[in-house]
Amino acid sequence: DTAVSQTPKYLVTQMGNDKSIKCEQNLGHDTMYWYKQDSKKFLKIMFSYNNKELIINETVPNRFSPKSPDKAHLNLHINSLELGDSAVYFCASSQGVGFTYNSPLHFGNGTRLTVT
Amino acid sequence: KNQVEQSPQSLIILEGKNCTLQCNYTVSPFSNLRWYKQDTGRGPVSLTIMTFSENTKSNGRYTATLDADTKQSSLHITASQLSDSASYICVVTPRGGSYIPTFGRGTSLIVHP
């Protein structure tokens, strides 16, 4: 299946821990993203990578570190987790460089992170 | 500040009925507006896209309209089905800068049999 897949789907952890979320896309897209969907349901961009290069970093705490080993993968590592990090994190991809008119975002199914 | 406001926040309708969801935005200058459908536990999926010059766009039972002068869009769903139960998100992309889209909060639609 052609898709954006992210793992794990659920992640429950304690404050202070470090965790990673993995994302892979087999759509051949050049740009990948991480979005955070908070309790109010707004989707907010965190990072965007084009061909392994960071192109958007939206004032995210430096506890969050994305890593793109190749253009098909964009992982998210979070250090020293805090209660406020609890949210659903979505990986997405699109054709072209960054946000372009004719390319919708293709989202994964999300990772629900709960920090206790 | 770019904003996208959607109404109603939630909507319950009976199967087979029509409904209209609203989106107002302040994004300017404006490049395009998309409607996404997000099923529970899934990521959003694009339904339609409209540019400044387009007034209406259909995708099956979904019809989106755009009034760029008043900065309003609507998504009309005809003959609703149970599978239409989802959150519908309006997303507006600015023209210029980094073109980062602004997401609305979404309208949660529940279709009852």
Short mmCIF file of N, CA, C and O in Angstrom, two decimals, chain A residues 9 35 37 40-43 45 56 58 90 99 101-105 107-109, chain B residues 32 34 36 38 41-44 46 49 51 54 89 98-101 103-105:
data_model
loop_
_atom_site.label_atom_id
_atom_site.label_comp_id
_atom_site.label_asym_id
_atom_site.label_seq_id
_atom_site.Cartn_x
_atom_site.Cartn_y
_atom_site.Cartn_z
N LYS A 9 1.50 3.69 17.24
CA LYS A 9 0.22 4.40 17.18
C LYS A 9 -0.11 5.02 18.55
O LYS A 9 -0.74 6.07 18.62
N TYR A 35 3.43 17.34 12.39
CA TYR A 35 2.39 18.20 12.90
C TYR A 35 1.99 17.72 14.30
O TYR A 35 2.05 16.53 14.60
N GLN A 37 -1.31 17.81 16.91
CA GLN A 37 -2.73 18.11 17.07
C GLN A 37 -3.05 18.10 18.56
O GLN A 37 -3.01 17.06 19.20
N LYS A 40 -7.43 20.81 21.52
CA LYS A 40 -8.44 21.64 20.85
C LYS A 40 -8.55 21.30 19.37
O LYS A 40 -9.26 21.98 18.64
N LYS A 41 -7.84 20.30 18.95
CA LYS A 41 -7.93 19.74 17.60
C LYS A 41 -7.21 20.54 16.52
O LYS A 41 -7.27 20.19 15.36
N PHE A 42 -6.55 21.64 16.91
CA PHE A 42 -5.80 22.37 15.89
C PHE A 42 -4.56 21.58 15.48
O PHE A 42 -3.86 21.04 16.33
N LEU A 43 -4.32 21.55 14.19
CA LEU A 43 -3.10 20.94 13.67
C LEU A 43 -2.07 22.05 13.45
O LEU A 43 -2.32 22.99 12.70
N ILE A 45 2.00 23.00 12.51
CA ILE A 45 3.23 22.45 11.96
C ILE A 45 4.37 22.63 12.96
O ILE A 45 4.45 23.63 13.67
N ILE A 56 11.58 24.10 7.50
CA ILE A 56 10.68 24.82 8.40
C ILE A 56 10.89 24.32 9.81
O ILE A 56 10.92 23.11 10.06
N GLU A 58 9.14 25.58 13.34
CA GLU A 58 8.20 26.55 13.88
C GLU A 58 8.31 26.67 15.39
O GLU A 58 7.45 26.20 16.13
N PHE A 90 1.25 13.94 14.04
CA PHE A 90 1.04 13.42 12.68
C PHE A 90 2.26 13.69 11.82
O PHE A 90 2.79 14.81 11.79
N PHE A 99 5.43 23.61 0.86
CA PHE A 99 4.01 23.65 0.57
C PHE A 99 3.80 24.22 -0.83
O PHE A 99 4.14 25.35 -1.11
N TYR A 101 1.06 24.53 -4.34
CA TYR A 101 -0.37 24.58 -4.66
C TYR A 101 -0.97 23.22 -5.00
O TYR A 101 -2.01 22.84 -4.50
N ASN A 102 -0.32 22.51 -5.88
CA ASN A 102 -0.97 21.33 -6.45
C ASN A 102 -0.66 20.05 -5.71
O ASN A 102 -0.89 18.96 -6.22
N SER A 103 -0.15 20.15 -4.54
CA SER A 103 0.18 18.94 -3.80
C SER A 103 -0.44 18.95 -2.42
O SER A 103 -0.04 19.74 -1.56
N PRO A 104 -1.45 18.11 -2.21
CA PRO A 104 -2.04 18.04 -0.86
C PRO A 104 -1.07 17.37 0.10
O PRO A 104 -0.14 16.68 -0.31
N LEU A 105 -1.32 17.58 1.37
CA LEU A 105 -0.57 16.86 2.39
C LEU A 105 -1.16 15.46 2.53
O LEU A 105 -2.38 15.29 2.56
N PHE A 107 -1.24 12.50 5.11
CA PHE A 107 -0.96 12.29 6.52
C PHE A 107 -0.89 10.82 6.88
O PHE A 107 -1.59 9.98 6.31
N GLY A 108 -0.05 10.53 7.88
CA GLY A 108 -0.11 9.24 8.54
C GLY A 108 -1.31 9.23 9.49
O GLY A 108 -2.05 10.22 9.58
N ASN A 109 -1.50 8.12 10.19
CA ASN A 109 -2.67 7.99 11.07
C ASN A 109 -2.43 8.47 12.50
O ASN A 109 -3.28 8.29 13.37
N ASN B 32 -4.61 29.33 -1.77
CA ASN B 32 -5.63 28.31 -1.99
C ASN B 32 -6.28 27.89 -0.69
O ASN B 32 -5.76 28.16 0.39
N ARG B 34 -8.20 24.45 1.04
CA ARG B 34 -8.52 23.03 0.95
C ARG B 34 -9.47 22.63 2.06
O ARG B 34 -9.42 23.19 3.15
N TYR B 36 -10.29 19.17 4.20
CA TYR B 36 -9.82 17.83 4.53
C TYR B 36 -10.89 17.12 5.35
O TYR B 36 -11.61 17.76 6.13
N GLN B 38 -11.20 14.18 8.26
CA GLN B 38 -10.41 13.40 9.20
C GLN B 38 -11.31 12.42 9.94
O GLN B 38 -12.11 12.82 10.79
N GLY B 41 -9.31 8.67 14.62
CA GLY B 41 -8.14 7.81 14.70
C GLY B 41 -7.32 7.75 13.43
O GLY B 41 -6.41 6.92 13.32
N ARG B 42 -7.60 8.61 12.48
CA ARG B 42 -6.87 8.61 11.21
C ARG B 42 -6.33 10.02 10.92
O ARG B 42 -6.70 11.00 11.58
N GLY B 43 -5.47 10.10 9.92
CA GLY B 43 -4.98 11.40 9.51
C GLY B 43 -5.95 12.06 8.52
O GLY B 43 -6.76 11.38 7.89
N PRO B 44 -5.87 13.37 8.37
CA PRO B 44 -6.75 14.07 7.42
C PRO B 44 -6.45 13.66 5.97
O PRO B 44 -5.31 13.36 5.62
N SER B 46 -7.33 14.96 1.92
CA SER B 46 -7.81 16.10 1.14
C SER B 46 -9.07 15.74 0.35
O SER B 46 -9.14 14.70 -0.31
N ILE B 49 -9.69 21.33 -3.40
CA ILE B 49 -8.83 22.50 -3.32
C ILE B 49 -9.41 23.57 -4.23
O ILE B 49 -9.92 23.27 -5.32
N THR B 51 -8.63 27.71 -5.69
CA THR B 51 -7.79 28.89 -5.75
C THR B 51 -8.66 30.14 -5.73
O THR B 51 -9.89 30.06 -5.73
N GLU B 54 -11.58 30.42 -8.27
CA GLU B 54 -12.61 29.39 -8.35
C GLU B 54 -13.72 29.66 -7.35
O GLU B 54 -13.47 30.02 -6.20
N ILE B 89 -11.98 19.71 8.07
CA ILE B 89 -11.02 20.77 8.39
C ILE B 89 -10.78 21.66 7.19
O ILE B 89 -10.50 21.17 6.09
N SER B 98 6.68 31.48 3.44
CA SER B 98 6.95 30.04 3.42
C SER B 98 5.72 29.23 3.05
O SER B 98 5.76 28.01 3.05
N TYR B 99 4.62 29.92 2.71
CA TYR B 99 3.39 29.27 2.27
C TYR B 99 2.86 28.28 3.31
O TYR B 99 2.24 27.29 2.94
N ILE B 100 3.09 28.53 4.58
CA ILE B 100 2.63 27.59 5.60
C ILE B 100 1.12 27.68 5.74
O ILE B 100 0.59 28.75 6.03
N PRO B 101 0.41 26.56 5.54
CA PRO B 101 -1.05 26.60 5.64
C PRO B 101 -1.51 26.79 7.08
O PRO B 101 -0.85 26.34 8.02
N PHE B 103 -4.54 25.87 9.62
CA PHE B 103 -5.61 24.90 9.78
C PHE B 103 -6.71 25.47 10.67
O PHE B 103 -6.43 26.10 11.70
N GLY B 104 -7.97 25.22 10.28
CA GLY B 104 -9.08 25.48 11.18
C GLY B 104 -9.17 24.37 12.21
O GLY B 104 -8.49 23.34 12.12
N ARG B 105 -10.03 24.58 13.19
CA ARG B 105 -10.21 23.61 14.26
C ARG B 105 -11.04 22.41 13.81
O ARG B 105 -11.00 21.35 14.44
#
